[in-house]
GROMACS .gro file of C-alpha atoms in nm:
model
  170
    1MET     CA    1   0.000   0.000   0.000
    2ARG     CA    2   0.109   0.350  -0.078
    3ILE     CA    3  -0.074   0.676  -0.001
    4SER     CA    4   0.004   1.022  -0.131
    5HIS     CA    5  -0.168   1.323   0.026
    6ARG     CA    6  -0.004   1.553  -0.228
    7TYR     CA    7  -0.116   1.359  -0.536
    8HIS     CA    8  -0.431   1.220  -0.373
    9PHE     CA    9  -0.380   0.856  -0.461
   10THR     CA   10  -0.401   0.528  -0.275
   11PHE     CA   11  -0.236   0.219  -0.418
   12LEU     CA   12  -0.369  -0.108  -0.282
   13ALA     CA   13  -0.117  -0.387  -0.327
   14TYR     CA   14  -0.308  -0.699  -0.430
   15PRO     CA   15  -0.069  -0.990  -0.360
   16ARG     CA   16   0.136  -1.149  -0.640
   17THR     CA   17   0.051  -0.883  -0.901
   18ALA     CA   18   0.381  -0.691  -0.924
   19SER     CA   19   0.280  -0.506  -0.608
   20LYS     CA   20   0.636  -0.479  -0.475
   21SER     CA   21   0.756  -0.328  -0.804
   22VAL     CA   22   0.468  -0.080  -0.816
   23ARG     CA   23   0.527   0.017  -0.451
   24GLU     CA   24   0.892   0.088  -0.534
   25VAL     CA   25   0.791   0.305  -0.830
   26LEU     CA   26   0.549   0.498  -0.607
   27ASP     CA   27   0.786   0.539  -0.310
   28PRO     CA   28   0.917   0.886  -0.409
   29PHE     CA   29   0.559   1.016  -0.435
   30SER     CA   30   0.419   0.846  -0.123
   31ASP     CA   31   0.366   0.993   0.221
   32ILE     CA   32   0.258   0.663   0.377
   33LYS     CA   33   0.395   0.317   0.309
   34GLY     CA   34   0.226   0.001   0.428
   35VAL     CA   35   0.422  -0.224   0.661
   36HIS     CA   36   0.424  -0.601   0.698
   37PRO     CA   37   0.100  -0.704   0.877
   38THR     CA   38   0.301  -0.829   1.177
   39LYS     CA   39   0.441  -0.476   1.221
   40ARG     CA   40   0.106  -0.299   1.189
   41GLY     CA   41   0.000  -0.091   1.488
   42ARG     CA   42  -0.100   0.255   1.607
   43LYS     CA   43   0.212   0.418   1.458
   44HIS     CA   44   0.180   0.222   1.130
   45PRO     CA   45  -0.191   0.148   1.070
   46PHE     CA   46  -0.155   0.050   0.702
   47ALA     CA   47  -0.034  -0.295   0.595
   48GLN     CA   48   0.130  -0.384   0.263
   49HIS     CA   49  -0.155  -0.598   0.127
   50MET     CA   50  -0.443  -0.433   0.312
   51PRO     CA   51  -0.789  -0.472   0.153
   52ALA     CA   52  -0.974  -0.154   0.054
   53ARG     CA   53  -1.241  -0.189   0.325
   54ASP     CA   54  -0.973  -0.202   0.598
   55ALA     CA   55  -0.782   0.091   0.448
   56LYS     CA   56  -1.102   0.295   0.423
   57GLN     CA   57  -1.171   0.223   0.790
   58VAL     CA   58  -0.833   0.375   0.883
   59PHE     CA   59  -0.904   0.672   0.653
   60ASP     CA   60  -1.234   0.724   0.837
   61GLN     CA   61  -1.060   0.704   1.177
   62GLU     CA   62  -0.805   0.963   1.063
   63GLY     CA   63  -1.080   1.191   0.929
   64TRP     CA   64  -0.960   1.159   0.568
   65ASP     CA   65  -1.199   1.140   0.274
   66TRP     CA   66  -1.145   0.800   0.108
   67PHE     CA   67  -1.332   0.910  -0.204
   68GLY     CA   68  -1.117   1.225  -0.231
   69TYR     CA   69  -0.824   1.001  -0.328
   70ARG     CA   70  -0.795   0.807  -0.653
   71SER     CA   71  -0.744   0.445  -0.554
   72PHE     CA   72  -0.607   0.170  -0.773
   73CYS     CA   73  -0.467  -0.181  -0.773
   74VAL     CA   74  -0.330  -0.433  -1.020
   75VAL     CA   75  -0.490  -0.767  -1.117
   76ARG     CA   76  -0.339  -1.069  -1.284
   77ASN     CA   77  -0.453  -1.374  -1.474
   78PRO     CA   78  -0.590  -1.594  -1.190
   79TYR     CA   79  -0.397  -1.905  -1.293
   80ALA     CA   80  -0.068  -1.713  -1.321
   81ARG     CA   81  -0.140  -1.559  -0.981
   82VAL     CA   82  -0.192  -1.901  -0.820
   83VAL     CA   83   0.132  -2.027  -0.978
   84SER     CA   84   0.308  -1.721  -0.834
   85LEU     CA   85   0.154  -1.789  -0.492
   86PHE     CA   86   0.276  -2.148  -0.508
   87ASN     CA   87   0.628  -2.033  -0.601
   88HIS     CA   88   0.616  -1.783  -0.315
   89TYR     CA   89   0.511  -2.064  -0.080
   90GLY     CA   90   0.811  -2.265  -0.203
   91SER     CA   91   1.051  -1.975  -0.153
   92MET     CA   92   0.921  -1.918   0.201
   93ARG     CA   93   1.044  -2.266   0.287
   94THR     CA   94   1.403  -2.161   0.223
   95ARG     CA   95   1.405  -1.786   0.296
   96ARG     CA   96   1.458  -1.629   0.634
   97ALA     CA   97   1.139  -1.418   0.600
   98PRO     CA   98   1.311  -1.079   0.648
   99GLY     CA   99   0.985  -0.879   0.637
  100LEU     CA  100   0.832  -1.050   0.939
  101ALA     CA  101   0.864  -0.938   1.298
  102LEU     CA  102   1.081  -1.167   1.513
  103ILE     CA  103   0.817  -1.396   1.671
  104PRO     CA  104   0.614  -1.450   1.349
  105ARG     CA  105   0.943  -1.507   1.162
  106LEU     CA  106   1.044  -1.779   1.407
  107LYS     CA  107   0.700  -1.940   1.384
  108ALA     CA  108   0.718  -1.939   1.003
  109LEU     CA  109   1.065  -2.094   1.003
  110VAL     CA  110   0.956  -2.373   1.239
  111LYS     CA  111   0.635  -2.433   1.043
  112TYR     CA  112   0.809  -2.461   0.708
  113GLN     CA  113   1.084  -2.685   0.847
  114LEU     CA  114   0.839  -2.927   1.012
  115GLU     CA  115   0.583  -2.973   0.736
  116ARG     CA  116   0.652  -3.163   0.416
  117PRO     CA  117   0.641  -2.959   0.097
  118LEU     CA  118   0.308  -2.965  -0.085
  119SER     CA  119   0.268  -3.052  -0.450
  120PHE     CA  120   0.106  -2.787  -0.670
  121LYS     CA  121  -0.221  -2.983  -0.668
  122GLU     CA  122  -0.219  -3.017  -0.288
  123TYR     CA  123  -0.140  -2.648  -0.254
  124VAL     CA  124  -0.423  -2.538  -0.482
  125LEU     CA  125  -0.679  -2.772  -0.325
  126GLY     CA  126  -0.581  -2.648   0.022
  127LEU     CA  127  -0.600  -2.276  -0.049
  128GLU     CA  128  -0.796  -2.071   0.200
  129LYS     CA  129  -0.975  -1.861  -0.058
  130TRP     CA  130  -1.119  -1.592   0.166
  131ARG     CA  131  -0.820  -1.454   0.352
  132GLY     CA  132  -0.472  -1.321   0.322
  133MET     CA  133  -0.271  -1.372   0.006
  134THR     CA  134  -0.542  -1.579  -0.163
  135MET     CA  135  -0.828  -1.333  -0.108
  136PRO     CA  136  -1.046  -1.300  -0.422
  137LEU     CA  137  -1.031  -0.963  -0.596
  138HIS     CA  138  -1.391  -0.865  -0.514
  139GLU     CA  139  -1.316  -0.918  -0.143
  140PHE     CA  140  -1.002  -0.707  -0.179
  141ILE     CA  141  -1.160  -0.406  -0.354
  142CYS     CA  142  -1.517  -0.400  -0.217
  143ASP     CA  143  -1.677  -0.322   0.116
  144GLY     CA  144  -1.888  -0.573   0.309
  145ALA     CA  145  -2.199  -0.482   0.106
  146GLY     CA  146  -2.022  -0.544  -0.226
  147ASN     CA  147  -1.974  -0.176  -0.315
  148ARG     CA  148  -1.653  -0.115  -0.506
  149LEU     CA  149  -1.406   0.104  -0.315
  150VAL     CA  150  -1.129   0.111  -0.577
  151ASN     CA  151  -1.150   0.351  -0.872
  152ASP     CA  152  -0.918   0.176  -1.114
  153VAL     CA  153  -0.790  -0.177  -1.173
  154LEU     CA  154  -0.484  -0.211  -1.395
  155LYS     CA  155  -0.391  -0.537  -1.569
  156PHE     CA  156  -0.059  -0.697  -1.476
  157GLU     CA  157  -0.017  -0.819  -1.833
  158ASP     CA  158  -0.041  -0.459  -1.964
  159LEU     CA  159   0.139  -0.290  -1.674
  160ALA     CA  160   0.439  -0.168  -1.876
  161VAL     CA  161   0.202   0.049  -2.081
  162GLU     CA  162  -0.081   0.113  -1.833
  163LEU     CA  163   0.119   0.217  -1.526
  164PRO     CA  164   0.317   0.506  -1.683
  165ARG     CA  165   0.000   0.634  -1.851
  166TYR     CA  166  -0.194   0.607  -1.524
  167LEU     CA  167   0.075   0.777  -1.318
  168HIS     CA  168   0.098   1.058  -1.571
  169GLN     CA  169  -0.276   1.119  -1.518
  170LEU     CA  170  -0.222   1.141  -1.144
   0.00000   0.00000   0.00000
């Protein structure tokens, strides 16, 4: 997530859709940067992959007008996104999880060392589709009543063309 009060935009980082790259592009223009969910708190209320409804709730608490900011995210072919999630799962088994706070990092390391690796089929069949990294797009960009909270959705596959054009508009 990135927020700019000067340029009035909010970028919601939908997982596994080039969100890290887009966040890095937006960094020089952002006043607020989301943190890893384990580091979220009063001082840092915005998380990296925070859904729109949760971000809007923080906006409301701060007295900011959510609809006064142009909000956007990036989507990706669903199959390619699941493959990316699976590869991320595999890399978490060998990485030291540098973005996590200490206790969650230790828990993740123990978890991944104790469980056997899943096949792609096992991984896909075991996905928890309504939370975290695997949250469906409509859950990520809509409020509880199904009202869309995000102005624009850019396609990952067209990002090289769409993102510069979009940022120029901002």
